[in-house]
Amino acid sequence: MSDEGIRLAKRVAETVPCSRGEAERYIAGGWVTVDDVVVEDPATRVTAAQTVALLPDAQPVEPAPVTILLHKPAGVDAAGALALIVPETLAASPNARFLRRHLARLTVVTPLEPEASGLLVLSQDWRVTRKLVEDGARVEQEYVAEVTGAILENGLARLNASMRVQGRATVPLKASWQSEARLRLAGKDVRPGQVEAMCAEVGLSVKSLRRLRIGRVALGQLPVGRWRYLPETERF
């Protein structure tokens, strides 16, 4: 063997032993360490002096696509949201293992206004994309809005009915007061800018907007700026 070493996949195949394809799947799954550091690239060169090992419970299977739930801070756009998906901001959750490949083709599938905060979904999974994009008009979202101004006499009734804003007729919402300055709004096919536009139509200005829920998945106690993986047991 040369001083440059050999490919990690070849070393794993010899060490386990297993086929080269299985070795590459072990590595892609984040199950292989080189000198106690997880290495995800099968082409990494390793020398005889380096220790290559499998982590406990390693399986030679292709990692499944992931869906990520982020508590997006206000003032962060889509690019900034993607930049927050790093190991340091992963909220504690059982069996959560961050892999670099989880960032590949990770797409924001539930856009929020940059100035809004709350639940944002990013996914690699075509099934989630289909549910929240292609079928998104049938998925209810819930928001809380901090507002100022004097609402028109029939303002709450108008918010609960269909309203023409942003060039389209909205789906009727369920709007109610949580306090003198806080509105709760829940409805389907809610698009970025819609809540602010609807509130403006009834004399209110939105000072802050936070999305609490998408379908059956809630923001819960996830701290601002932190994220978690969506487990198989949760469904939108």
C-alpha angles and dihedrals in degrees: 000000000000124000087257089066127216135289114284091232090059091048092050091048089054095043102047091026108235142125120290090248092053090047091054091050091050089053096044089051092058093246098124126083129193110201088345094307120114111242119192102183115090090201094061110125117234130184130219089254092061122088115234118190143160121241118238115279091019114171126192094228131123109257113253119242112265137223119209130203114207130187094221115209120228113265095034121117127204094276091049091049091055089050089058092063098096131125092256093063097045109121115230110271133155117272093356111158118180116216127183089231088066086075095055112108090349106165134192104238100174107048121205129192110265090241093052126084135203141066116013123176122212120180148176091191117102090204092060091045091052091048096048101032110027093032095025095114088071096051116093120227127197126210140176117211128194106213142182132198136058114294117227117257093257094029099117091049089051091051089053092051132064111282131188109237133143088019097299142080111256126224108254112267133210103238125177139159117256091179138342091284103026128080126191114209128183127176149119130273093018108171132197110282094015099107092049091048093048093049091050089055090061097042101267131123118210112227096176136003128196128182111220104177145013113197107313095338115096133194089232117165096336106139121237111274094016129108142196139193119259106239123220089251093066122078132185 
